[in-house]
Amino acid sequence: MNENMTCNQRRLFVLAANLSLLALLMVFEVSYRSAGWNVTMNTLIAANGLIFLFSFLMGYVRSGAWRFSHKSIEMLDEREMIVSSAVMRIAYAVFTILVLAVLLTFTLMDWQLDMVLVATLILFAHLLPASLIAWKKSLI
């Protein structure tokens, strides 16, 4: 992991990436369901997209968390395997609960799933293990 970045900086970028992804999803959902597409919504989408991209590059790529969380199991030493296994177990338990809550909400509200939500959930499934690694650097 990049030693030039402080723990607080890394955490700030991880938090910004996840919050901007959530904001991006919410703007898409509001535009799709009620407000319609207008200049304000397009500006919010572009701004959140740029914030997500910048914070992703700084918090995940530059810190090395993305590379570590996507390494092949054959390339990990024994300690890294233990860390990777623990992080994946936590991340996918959280992801499963989140997806079930989203599906339950959409069912109760009688909403249809759209591709933006599905794509966001897929991206979040990849971000969550790297988020845990970037958040707690002492794991590595």
PDB file of C-alpha atoms in Angstrom:
ATOM      1  CA  MET A   1       0.000   0.000   0.000  1.00  0.00           C
ATOM      2  CA  ASN A   2       1.073   3.562  -0.595  1.00  0.00           C
ATOM      3  CA  GLU A   3       2.936   4.833   2.463  1.00  0.00           C
ATOM      4  CA  ASN A   4       2.642   8.500   1.383  1.00  0.00           C
ATOM      5  CA  MET A   5      -1.076   8.603   2.148  1.00  0.00           C
ATOM      6  CA  THR A   6      -2.147   8.976   5.770  1.00  0.00           C
ATOM      7  CA  CYS A   7      -4.792   6.752   7.298  1.00  0.00           C
ATOM      8  CA  ASN A   8      -7.250   9.651   7.555  1.00  0.00           C
ATOM      9  CA  GLN A   9      -6.718  10.667   3.922  1.00  0.00           C
ATOM     10  CA  ARG A  10      -7.295   7.105   2.742  1.00  0.00           C
ATOM     11  CA  ARG A  11     -10.433   6.808   4.870  1.00  0.00           C
ATOM     12  CA  LEU A  12     -11.732  10.143   3.593  1.00  0.00           C
ATOM     13  CA  PHE A  13     -11.314   9.036  -0.031  1.00  0.00           C
ATOM     14  CA  VAL A  14     -12.980   5.666   0.653  1.00  0.00           C
ATOM     15  CA  LEU A  15     -15.887   7.389   2.388  1.00  0.00           C
ATOM     16  CA  ALA A  16     -16.177   9.949  -0.431  1.00  0.00           C
ATOM     17  CA  ALA A  17     -16.191   7.201  -3.073  1.00  0.00           C
ATOM     18  CA  ASN A  18     -18.925   5.224  -1.351  1.00  0.00           C
ATOM     19  CA  LEU A  19     -21.064   8.267  -0.544  1.00  0.00           C
ATOM     20  CA  SER A  20     -20.735   9.650  -4.077  1.00  0.00           C
ATOM     21  CA  LEU A  21     -21.735   6.247  -5.476  1.00  0.00           C
ATOM     22  CA  LEU A  22     -24.816   6.290  -3.235  1.00  0.00           C
ATOM     23  CA  ALA A  23     -25.588   9.886  -4.253  1.00  0.00           C
ATOM     24  CA  LEU A  24     -25.174   8.961  -7.915  1.00  0.00           C
ATOM     25  CA  LEU A  25     -27.637   6.104  -7.511  1.00  0.00           C
ATOM     26  CA  MET A  26     -30.118   8.325  -5.673  1.00  0.00           C
ATOM     27  CA  VAL A  27     -29.967  11.050  -8.343  1.00  0.00           C
ATOM     28  CA  PHE A  28     -30.561   8.454 -11.063  1.00  0.00           C
ATOM     29  CA  GLU A  29     -33.488   6.966  -9.122  1.00  0.00           C
ATOM     30  CA  VAL A  30     -35.080  10.377  -8.456  1.00  0.00           C
ATOM     31  CA  SER A  31     -34.659  11.357 -12.106  1.00  0.00           C
ATOM     32  CA  TYR A  32     -36.075   8.050 -13.280  1.00  0.00           C
ATOM     33  CA  ARG A  33     -39.033   7.913 -10.890  1.00  0.00           C
ATOM     34  CA  SER A  34     -40.226  11.489 -10.563  1.00  0.00           C
ATOM     35  CA  ALA A  35     -38.180  14.548 -11.419  1.00  0.00           C
ATOM     36  CA  GLY A  36     -37.268  13.684 -14.977  1.00  0.00           C
ATOM     37  CA  TRP A  37     -34.051  14.586 -16.717  1.00  0.00           C
ATOM     38  CA  ASN A  38     -33.113  18.243 -16.513  1.00  0.00           C
ATOM     39  CA  VAL A  39     -29.996  20.376 -16.270  1.00  0.00           C
ATOM     40  CA  THR A  40     -29.881  20.126 -12.472  1.00  0.00           C
ATOM     41  CA  MET A  41     -30.033  16.334 -12.498  1.00  0.00           C
ATOM     42  CA  ASN A  42     -27.430  16.097 -15.256  1.00  0.00           C
ATOM     43  CA  THR A  43     -25.129  18.437 -13.313  1.00  0.00           C
ATOM     44  CA  LEU A  44     -25.560  16.381 -10.139  1.00  0.00           C
ATOM     45  CA  ILE A  45     -24.823  13.176 -12.043  1.00  0.00           C
ATOM     46  CA  ALA A  46     -21.675  14.652 -13.592  1.00  0.00           C
ATOM     47  CA  ALA A  47     -20.462  16.102 -10.277  1.00  0.00           C
ATOM     48  CA  ASN A  48     -21.049  12.869  -8.363  1.00  0.00           C
ATOM     49  CA  GLY A  49     -19.427  10.875 -11.152  1.00  0.00           C
ATOM     50  CA  LEU A  50     -16.307  13.042 -11.031  1.00  0.00           C
ATOM     51  CA  ILE A  51     -16.150  12.879  -7.230  1.00  0.00           C
ATOM     52  CA  PHE A  52     -16.502   9.100  -7.374  1.00  0.00           C
ATOM     53  CA  LEU A  53     -13.812   8.735 -10.035  1.00  0.00           C
ATOM     54  CA  PHE A  54     -11.309  10.971  -8.217  1.00  0.00           C
ATOM     55  CA  SER A  55     -11.912   9.434  -4.797  1.00  0.00           C
ATOM     56  CA  PHE A  56     -11.798   5.907  -6.266  1.00  0.00           C
ATOM     57  CA  LEU A  57      -8.433   6.591  -7.875  1.00  0.00           C
ATOM     58  CA  MET A  58      -7.040   8.126  -4.692  1.00  0.00           C
ATOM     59  CA  GLY A  59      -8.612   5.861  -2.087  1.00  0.00           C
ATOM     60  CA  TYR A  60      -8.468   2.506  -3.837  1.00  0.00           C
ATOM     61  CA  VAL A  61      -6.003   2.517  -6.722  1.00  0.00           C
ATOM     62  CA  ARG A  62      -3.312   4.782  -5.284  1.00  0.00           C
ATOM     63  CA  SER A  63      -3.467   3.160  -1.843  1.00  0.00           C
ATOM     64  CA  GLY A  64      -3.125  -0.336  -3.337  1.00  0.00           C
ATOM     65  CA  ALA A  65      -6.312  -1.652  -1.707  1.00  0.00           C
ATOM     66  CA  TRP A  66      -7.949  -2.379  -5.074  1.00  0.00           C
ATOM     67  CA  ARG A  67      -4.949  -4.374  -6.286  1.00  0.00           C
ATOM     68  CA  PHE A  68      -4.711  -6.344  -3.036  1.00  0.00           C
ATOM     69  CA  SER A  69      -8.413  -7.202  -2.932  1.00  0.00           C
ATOM     70  CA  HIS A  70      -8.344  -8.418  -6.544  1.00  0.00           C
ATOM     71  CA  LYS A  71      -5.141 -10.474  -6.355  1.00  0.00           C
ATOM     72  CA  SER A  72      -5.290 -14.102  -7.383  1.00  0.00           C
ATOM     73  CA  ILE A  73      -5.245 -16.495  -4.438  1.00  0.00           C
ATOM     74  CA  GLU A  74      -2.053 -18.071  -5.828  1.00  0.00           C
ATOM     75  CA  MET A  75      -0.226 -14.746  -5.483  1.00  0.00           C
ATOM     76  CA  LEU A  76      -0.998 -14.305  -1.771  1.00  0.00           C
ATOM     77  CA  ASP A  77       1.236 -15.476   1.046  1.00  0.00           C
ATOM     78  CA  GLU A  78      -0.263 -17.225   4.070  1.00  0.00           C
ATOM     79  CA  ARG A  79      -0.822 -14.043   6.106  1.00  0.00           C
ATOM     80  CA  GLU A  80      -2.381 -12.239   3.138  1.00  0.00           C
ATOM     81  CA  MET A  81      -4.665 -15.229   2.516  1.00  0.00           C
ATOM     82  CA  ILE A  82      -5.960 -15.038   6.075  1.00  0.00           C
ATOM     83  CA  VAL A  83      -6.570 -11.288   5.753  1.00  0.00           C
ATOM     84  CA  SER A  84      -8.217 -11.672   2.352  1.00  0.00           C
ATOM     85  CA  SER A  85     -10.459 -14.470   3.592  1.00  0.00           C
ATOM     86  CA  ALA A  86     -11.571 -12.492   6.657  1.00  0.00           C
ATOM     87  CA  VAL A  87     -12.242  -9.350   4.615  1.00  0.00           C
ATOM     88  CA  MET A  88     -14.208 -11.251   1.970  1.00  0.00           C
ATOM     89  CA  ARG A  89     -16.302 -13.011   4.610  1.00  0.00           C
ATOM     90  CA  ILE A  90     -17.265  -9.695   6.244  1.00  0.00           C
ATOM     91  CA  ALA A  91     -17.770  -7.866   2.945  1.00  0.00           C
ATOM     92  CA  TYR A  92     -20.030 -10.448   1.393  1.00  0.00           C
ATOM     93  CA  ALA A  93     -22.090 -10.879   4.566  1.00  0.00           C
ATOM     94  CA  VAL A  94     -22.714  -7.113   4.567  1.00  0.00           C
ATOM     95  CA  PHE A  95     -23.388  -7.164   0.823  1.00  0.00           C
ATOM     96  CA  THR A  96     -25.903 -10.001   1.153  1.00  0.00           C
ATOM     97  CA  ILE A  97     -27.826  -8.194   3.880  1.00  0.00           C
ATOM     98  CA  LEU A  98     -27.798  -4.969   1.848  1.00  0.00           C
ATOM     99  CA  VAL A  99     -29.066  -6.665  -1.319  1.00  0.00           C
ATOM    100  CA  LEU A 100     -31.818  -8.467   0.578  1.00  0.00           C
ATOM    101  CA  ALA A 101     -32.893  -5.172   2.178  1.00  0.00           C
ATOM    102  CA  VAL A 102     -32.941  -3.460  -1.231  1.00  0.00           C
ATOM    103  CA  LEU A 103     -34.946  -6.300  -2.785  1.00  0.00           C
ATOM    104  CA  LEU A 104     -37.399  -6.286   0.107  1.00  0.00           C
ATOM    105  CA  THR A 105     -37.832  -2.510  -0.154  1.00  0.00           C
ATOM    106  CA  PHE A 106     -38.402  -2.650  -3.901  1.00  0.00           C
ATOM    107  CA  THR A 107     -40.908  -5.477  -3.473  1.00  0.00           C
ATOM    108  CA  LEU A 108     -42.843  -3.684  -0.735  1.00  0.00           C
ATOM    109  CA  MET A 109     -42.894  -0.423  -2.709  1.00  0.00           C
ATOM    110  CA  ASP A 110     -43.883  -2.323  -5.879  1.00  0.00           C
ATOM    111  CA  TRP A 111     -40.974  -0.785  -7.802  1.00  0.00           C
ATOM    112  CA  GLN A 112     -39.142  -2.405 -10.670  1.00  0.00           C
ATOM    113  CA  LEU A 113     -35.402  -2.948 -10.503  1.00  0.00           C
ATOM    114  CA  ASP A 114     -33.488  -0.910 -13.046  1.00  0.00           C
ATOM    115  CA  MET A 115     -30.055  -1.416 -14.567  1.00  0.00           C
ATOM    116  CA  VAL A 116     -28.520   1.527 -12.695  1.00  0.00           C
ATOM    117  CA  LEU A 117     -29.310  -0.131  -9.361  1.00  0.00           C
ATOM    118  CA  VAL A 118     -28.017  -3.496 -10.560  1.00  0.00           C
ATOM    119  CA  ALA A 119     -24.790  -1.944 -11.900  1.00  0.00           C
ATOM    120  CA  THR A 120     -24.316  -0.009  -8.654  1.00  0.00           C
ATOM    121  CA  LEU A 121     -24.735  -3.171  -6.590  1.00  0.00           C
ATOM    122  CA  ILE A 122     -22.213  -5.017  -8.762  1.00  0.00           C
ATOM    123  CA  LEU A 123     -19.724  -2.171  -8.382  1.00  0.00           C
ATOM    124  CA  PHE A 124     -20.364  -2.053  -4.636  1.00  0.00           C
ATOM    125  CA  ALA A 125     -19.671  -5.797  -4.404  1.00  0.00           C
ATOM    126  CA  HIS A 126     -16.205  -5.074  -5.799  1.00  0.00           C
ATOM    127  CA  LEU A 127     -15.660  -1.958  -3.697  1.00  0.00           C
ATOM    128  CA  LEU A 128     -16.633  -3.393  -0.328  1.00  0.00           C
ATOM    129  CA  PRO A 129     -13.655  -5.746   0.229  1.00  0.00           C
ATOM    130  CA  ALA A 130     -11.245  -3.055  -0.971  1.00  0.00           C
ATOM    131  CA  SER A 131     -13.010  -0.535   1.285  1.00  0.00           C
ATOM    132  CA  LEU A 132     -12.426  -2.705   4.334  1.00  0.00           C
ATOM    133  CA  ILE A 133      -8.775  -3.167   3.400  1.00  0.00           C
ATOM    134  CA  ALA A 134      -8.231   0.549   2.740  1.00  0.00           C
ATOM    135  CA  TRP A 135     -10.061   1.506   5.922  1.00  0.00           C
ATOM    136  CA  LYS A 136      -7.958  -0.737   8.141  1.00  0.00           C
ATOM    137  CA  LYS A 137      -4.470  -0.703   6.657  1.00  0.00           C
ATOM    138  CA  SER A 138      -3.029  -2.597   9.617  1.00  0.00           C
ATOM    139  CA  LEU A 139      -4.668  -5.717   8.178  1.00  0.00           C
ATOM    140  CA  ILE A 140      -1.951  -5.892   5.538  1.00  0.00           C
TER     141      ILE A 140
END
